[in-house]
């Protein structure tokens, strides 16, 4: 799959490196998630940038699991990350793990110690942070900074051998406690953590920090352009410092930062998303309300729509929030061409056609209508839909006393039942509470197909389902997970803005028989209602992917 060649500052940098021959014309990128959760829509942006850039320049992109923190990482997450990248439509050149470099990283740390560029600090992390100073405020040297190389080597080896308790010592780079960039004030390289690691087991009890591991992992793999998000901007000098002070196998990689992708009405932080799962706010990482790739997949988002959106918005160095409606618009555009049409009634109301013919055995006759599966794609063919004297229509398509501008069914009014007949409501039956339980109607046999031979017009066309042929389905309707456009903007806590009505479950919706044959995970359009994805596990459960109205187009029109 080839992405359209975008012009952005990342491509410009790569192009210039190629012209200068910096990496001998080679382009190699990586996508480096920490396996501590599921990928979300923000990661989809990083994936399209990392894989897309490499592909455009004939290079390669690896998946590197940044598994340097044994506290939070699990095989479950590795497997989901691998599967989600494949679902999105990308194939990593190689599957790699930062933990495979623990040995090399350790050797490089000894190299820095030997050159008196790193030291073992016996202070705890709180004391160390307090000594870092602040912006415009100098830090102060650790009292252990002047240890001899021999003492540091001895202590570091004993740290590795497991002689010391968690938190009792760290290894720090010896750079400059007055550096204007806080990231270079003697940053921590190793922490002691007597913890089982899901890949290296109990082999290690010291673990590298992100900064110490990342650039070196890039260098080991031969990465040329290490693309990450803007929050690492201030870490770039440290990234470069480490690489400049080590004996590298090749030209040092270059870190490039771009703005994170964020959306209105949702969050893209694994930690916060994990809390939604842990607190039971959602059913799991793959709840259709989650902005995780798993959630979007279950919700029915086509991977092609996500990829197209990520490349259309471009790549910049300015943080901004995208409208969730813009993504939905892309989803709708893709589904419009691919989703087959079906009829389903979400809140059924019984409609009885009193003049419908009955057969010899006294049963209402069944007629069949041939209906196109997708008018946007004739290759999808057609199906036959049963029609009989007892139907379900949408409860909100009938009004006993029609309000102004209500053109759908009411007593005495004629409407079109889509693709079938014109019908006129004649009376209603109510239950003891006064609730309408049945609408009586008469049909005009001359209007088969939905048009009157005398050319008379009706103002409304409604969807319907034959009661006798209907299958019962459960439909989940979704609203925004967070009511506020920027969750947490007013209180600082996103969870304060949770929408308590983000899901409405409708049991007893009725659908034409063909819906039952929808393959798991497939999206269909319910006519007049929106796009709905068949659940991948529970038969006859449908999730509303998006409605039919393009809110994004409306927003853009309003903004002129
Ligand atoms: P989180 O805070 O959600 O855990 P993260 O940045 O820590 O996100 P990682 O798994 O460490 O997640 O990130 C893998 C890669 O994806 C990194 O290069 C990171 O910069 C990028 N990334 C993460 N979130 C976004 C986002 N919202 N938009 C674009 N890229 C992102
Ligand atoms: Mg992270």
XYZ file of C-alpha atoms in Angstrom, residues 124-503:
380
model
C 16.859 8.621 46.700
C 14.846 9.894 43.746
C 13.089 12.621 45.780
C 16.408 14.126 46.899
C 17.740 13.940 43.370
C 14.689 15.761 41.949
C 14.917 18.436 44.618
C 18.541 19.077 43.578
C 17.647 19.523 39.915
C 16.624 23.162 40.356
C 14.215 24.668 37.859
C 13.961 26.889 34.834
C 16.379 29.754 35.455
C 17.289 28.173 38.774
C 20.553 26.205 38.859
C 20.662 22.677 40.212
C 23.214 21.445 42.707
C 25.740 18.644 42.397
C 25.130 15.358 44.098
C 27.620 14.741 46.955
C 28.418 11.422 45.164
C 29.315 13.101 41.881
C 33.069 13.026 42.602
C 33.346 9.294 43.159
C 36.281 7.690 41.417
C 35.840 5.656 38.262
C 36.882 2.503 40.162
C 34.339 3.078 42.917
C 31.578 3.770 40.366
C 32.399 0.651 38.372
C 32.420 -1.461 41.501
C 29.104 -0.067 42.734
C 27.416 -0.338 39.339
C 28.482 -3.984 39.021
C 27.111 -4.659 42.483
C 23.866 -2.881 41.561
C 23.568 -5.291 38.686
C 24.489 -8.265 40.879
C 21.497 -7.503 43.099
C 23.353 -6.411 46.237
C 21.233 -3.290 46.798
C 17.579 -2.662 47.540
C 15.130 -0.950 45.162
C 15.519 2.811 45.237
C 18.764 2.779 47.186
C 21.008 3.842 44.283
C 20.830 4.995 40.678
C 23.321 5.427 37.876
C 23.389 8.980 36.495
C 25.126 10.588 33.546
C 27.615 13.251 34.571
C 26.738 16.214 32.377
C 25.989 19.596 33.949
C 23.753 20.481 36.909
C 23.514 24.050 35.613
C 22.575 23.167 32.051
C 19.783 25.402 30.748
C 18.018 22.252 29.552
C 16.810 20.388 32.643
C 17.003 17.091 30.755
C 20.808 17.361 30.832
C 21.159 17.901 34.576
C 22.810 14.584 35.360
C 19.886 12.444 34.152
C 19.195 9.030 35.642
C 20.263 6.117 33.433
C 19.493 3.082 35.609
C 17.152 2.313 38.482
C 17.214 -0.730 40.761
C 14.054 -2.803 40.426
C 13.954 -6.364 41.703
C 11.186 -7.309 39.357
C 10.343 -10.153 36.993
C 10.374 -8.947 33.393
C 7.984 -10.638 30.978
C 10.821 -11.395 28.560
C 14.116 -11.302 30.439
C 12.679 -12.946 33.566
C 14.892 -12.414 36.621
C 18.063 -11.832 34.640
C 18.126 -8.134 35.493
C 17.399 -6.127 38.617
C 18.479 -2.807 37.127
C 16.464 -1.287 34.315
C 17.368 1.538 31.903
C 15.343 4.751 31.730
C 13.551 5.738 28.526
C 16.229 8.309 27.674
C 19.103 5.909 28.169
C 17.422 3.142 26.200
C 15.782 4.925 23.313
C 18.511 6.524 21.202
C 20.862 3.615 21.767
C 18.167 1.138 20.685
C 17.677 3.239 17.554
C 21.437 3.137 16.908
C 21.681 -0.628 17.437
C 18.891 -1.220 14.921
C 20.315 1.171 12.330
C 17.416 3.607 12.557
C 18.097 6.772 10.561
C 15.085 8.921 11.471
C 13.615 8.427 14.923
C 10.223 10.086 14.734
C 8.390 10.823 17.988
C 5.966 13.310 19.483
C 6.666 16.861 20.618
C 6.971 16.161 24.334
C 10.384 14.622 23.543
C 11.603 17.853 21.982
C 13.533 18.882 25.115
C 14.987 15.363 25.356
C 16.621 15.593 21.920
C 19.843 17.201 23.242
C 20.155 14.309 25.683
C 19.407 11.789 22.919
C 22.238 13.383 20.916
C 24.575 13.649 23.929
C 24.428 9.927 24.714
C 25.030 8.976 21.098
C 27.888 11.453 20.766
C 29.685 9.930 23.761
C 29.469 6.272 22.742
C 31.301 4.179 20.205
C 28.544 3.553 17.667
C 28.419 0.995 14.877
C 27.097 3.600 12.394
C 26.044 7.218 11.863
C 23.924 8.408 14.823
C 20.170 8.458 14.210
C 18.295 11.739 14.133
C 15.296 12.410 16.368
C 12.406 14.338 14.795
C 9.323 15.438 16.744
C 5.778 16.141 15.538
C 2.533 17.176 17.244
C 0.409 14.495 18.916
C -2.985 13.715 17.452
C -5.783 14.494 19.848
C -9.533 14.699 19.407
C -12.419 16.534 20.964
C -14.688 14.561 23.306
C -12.160 11.816 23.949
C -8.748 11.192 25.491
C -5.589 9.617 24.117
C -3.583 8.719 27.150
C -3.028 5.052 27.876
C -2.886 5.709 31.599
C -6.272 7.441 31.606
C -7.798 4.890 29.266
C -6.552 2.157 31.595
C -8.413 3.873 34.414
C -11.673 3.831 32.443
C -11.219 0.077 32.054
C -10.171 -0.505 35.684
C -13.083 1.569 37.058
C -15.598 -0.283 34.898
C -16.687 2.927 33.138
C -16.409 0.967 29.891
C -16.590 -2.787 29.282
C -12.926 -3.130 28.371
C -10.194 -1.908 26.053
C -12.328 -2.925 23.088
C -15.516 -1.192 24.224
C -16.887 0.578 21.118
C -16.771 3.903 22.981
C -13.022 3.642 23.495
C -10.655 5.525 21.155
C -8.456 2.423 21.105
C -7.941 0.695 17.769
C -9.723 -2.298 19.337
C -12.686 -0.120 20.278
C -12.875 1.598 16.892
C -12.642 -1.771 15.180
C -15.541 -3.187 17.189
C -17.417 0.025 16.526
C -17.020 -0.585 12.779
C -14.421 2.028 11.794
C -12.745 0.891 8.556
C -8.931 0.948 8.856
C -8.792 2.679 5.451
C -10.842 5.570 6.848
C -8.444 5.965 9.783
C -5.404 5.856 7.482
C -6.929 8.375 5.095
C -7.794 10.720 7.945
C -4.288 10.524 9.413
C -2.658 11.445 6.121
C -5.212 14.125 5.191
C -4.651 16.125 8.382
C -0.923 16.362 7.645
C 1.971 16.374 10.087
C 3.035 19.524 11.899
C 4.832 20.782 14.976
C 1.805 22.624 16.345
C -0.319 20.872 18.942
C -4.021 21.006 18.159
C -7.176 19.045 18.677
C -9.070 17.554 15.767
C -12.845 17.494 15.738
C -14.126 13.996 16.299
C -16.785 14.876 13.688
C -14.037 15.156 11.056
C -12.941 11.582 11.722
C -16.561 10.424 11.666
C -16.995 12.133 8.329
C -14.104 10.109 6.904
C -15.630 6.927 8.333
C -19.009 7.756 6.804
C -17.421 8.450 3.412
C -15.758 5.027 3.360
C -18.792 3.141 4.633
C -21.081 4.798 2.108
C -19.300 2.962 -0.691
C -18.776 -0.356 1.094
C -21.722 -0.959 3.433
C -24.732 -2.870 2.178
C -28.148 -1.447 2.978
C -30.658 -3.205 5.207
C -33.904 -2.233 6.884
C -34.206 -2.309 10.654
C -36.636 -0.713 13.065
C -35.077 0.363 16.347
C -38.224 1.153 18.356
C -40.936 -0.934 16.692
C -44.584 0.019 16.387
C -47.016 -2.501 14.859
C -48.697 -1.474 11.605
C -51.574 -3.668 10.420
C -52.814 -3.334 6.850
C -56.497 -4.175 7.197
C -57.149 -4.633 3.450
C -54.142 -6.951 2.924
C -55.140 -10.222 1.164
C -55.145 -13.565 2.964
C -54.498 -16.936 1.369
C -56.666 -20.129 1.348
C -55.475 -21.125 4.828
C -56.395 -17.732 6.258
C -52.785 -16.503 6.528
C -51.767 -13.075 5.207
C -50.121 -13.360 1.798
C -46.371 -12.682 1.549
C -44.998 -10.659 -1.331
C -41.298 -10.257 -2.104
C -39.496 -7.147 -3.273
C -36.124 -7.161 -4.950
C -34.017 -4.441 -3.339
C -30.511 -3.242 -4.293
C -27.932 -4.033 -1.637
C -26.010 -0.831 -2.239
C -27.085 1.794 -4.769
C -23.486 3.141 -4.594
C -22.105 -0.182 -5.746
C -24.164 -2.206 -8.248
C -21.701 -5.105 -7.920
C -23.212 -5.776 -4.488
C -26.351 -7.055 -6.238
C -29.776 -7.270 -4.675
C -31.775 -9.318 -2.225
C -35.412 -10.134 -1.792
C -37.286 -8.610 1.127
C -40.569 -10.054 2.434
C -43.656 -7.868 2.838
C -46.905 -8.889 4.489
C -50.004 -7.515 6.195
C -48.352 -6.954 9.567
C -45.306 -4.723 9.702
C -43.125 -2.835 12.125
C -42.449 0.828 11.594
C -40.366 3.208 13.681
C -42.404 4.458 16.633
C -41.244 8.014 15.970
C -42.460 7.792 12.361
C -46.076 7.913 13.583
C -47.746 10.839 15.340
C -51.313 10.779 16.602
C -51.347 14.579 16.512
C -48.672 15.555 13.981
C -46.669 18.607 15.051
C -45.889 21.285 12.428
C -43.521 20.055 9.711
C -44.126 16.410 10.641
C -44.697 14.741 7.274
C -44.546 11.126 8.325
C -47.474 8.886 9.188
C -50.622 10.018 10.993
C -54.248 9.014 10.720
C -55.652 10.038 7.354
C -52.233 10.587 5.795
C -50.600 8.566 3.011
C -46.872 7.728 3.012
C -44.553 5.416 1.093
C -43.235 2.240 2.639
C -39.868 2.162 0.971
C -39.805 0.070 -2.181
C -43.222 -1.494 -1.420
C -46.554 0.356 -1.369
C -48.265 3.589 -0.445
C -50.274 3.168 2.750
C -52.723 5.407 4.604
C -53.223 5.214 8.370
C -56.838 4.776 9.370
C -56.997 4.273 13.147
C -54.989 3.343 16.247
C -55.412 0.811 19.067
C -54.220 1.806 22.542
C -53.468 -0.177 25.657
C -54.856 0.502 29.153
C -52.226 3.221 29.700
C -53.232 5.009 26.526
C -50.085 3.982 24.699
C -50.523 3.287 20.990
C -49.925 -0.427 20.346
C -51.158 -0.772 16.774
C -51.653 1.526 13.829
C -54.255 0.383 11.321
C -53.750 1.247 7.701
C -54.954 0.490 4.193
C -52.695 0.009 1.207
C -53.168 0.824 -2.449
C -52.423 -2.353 -4.468
C -51.818 -0.203 -7.565
C -48.709 1.350 -5.982
C -46.531 -1.754 -5.910
C -42.892 -0.645 -5.986
C -43.815 2.576 -4.191
C -45.220 4.825 -6.908
C -48.813 5.750 -7.697
C -49.858 5.277 -11.340
C -51.893 8.495 -11.136
C -48.712 10.359 -10.189
C -49.923 11.529 -6.772
C -47.135 12.440 -4.402
C -46.490 11.615 -0.760
C -44.206 13.639 1.491
C -42.503 10.810 3.277
C -40.787 7.484 2.664
C -40.373 5.226 5.674
C -38.493 2.037 6.378
C -40.368 -1.030 7.595
C -39.946 -4.686 8.470
C -42.439 -7.503 7.922
C -43.454 -8.697 11.408
C -43.658 -12.371 10.479
C -40.260 -12.390 8.788
C -38.384 -10.129 11.185
C -35.385 -11.119 13.243
C -34.975 -9.555 16.642
C -31.679 -7.749 17.211
C -30.058 -5.710 19.966
C -28.753 -2.322 18.986
C -26.235 -0.230 20.894
C -26.396 3.500 20.240
C -23.400 5.569 21.225
C -22.912 9.158 22.168
C -19.699 10.997 23.088
C -17.744 9.341 25.893
C -17.025 12.791 27.330
C -19.512 15.651 27.222
C -16.854 18.390 27.162
C -14.990 19.021 23.877
C -11.763 19.094 25.891
C -12.258 16.538 28.675
C -10.985 17.862 31.987
C -10.518 21.410 30.741
C -12.522 23.000 33.541
C -11.658 20.743 36.487
C -8.320 19.290 35.446
C -9.781 15.790 35.637
C -11.093 14.291 32.421
C -13.202 11.741 34.281
C -15.317 14.605 35.677
C -16.624 15.158 32.159
C -17.733 11.581 31.502
C -21.041 11.355 29.678
C -23.320 9.150 31.836
C -25.433 8.428 28.743
C -22.714 7.418 26.342
C -24.493 4.140 25.522
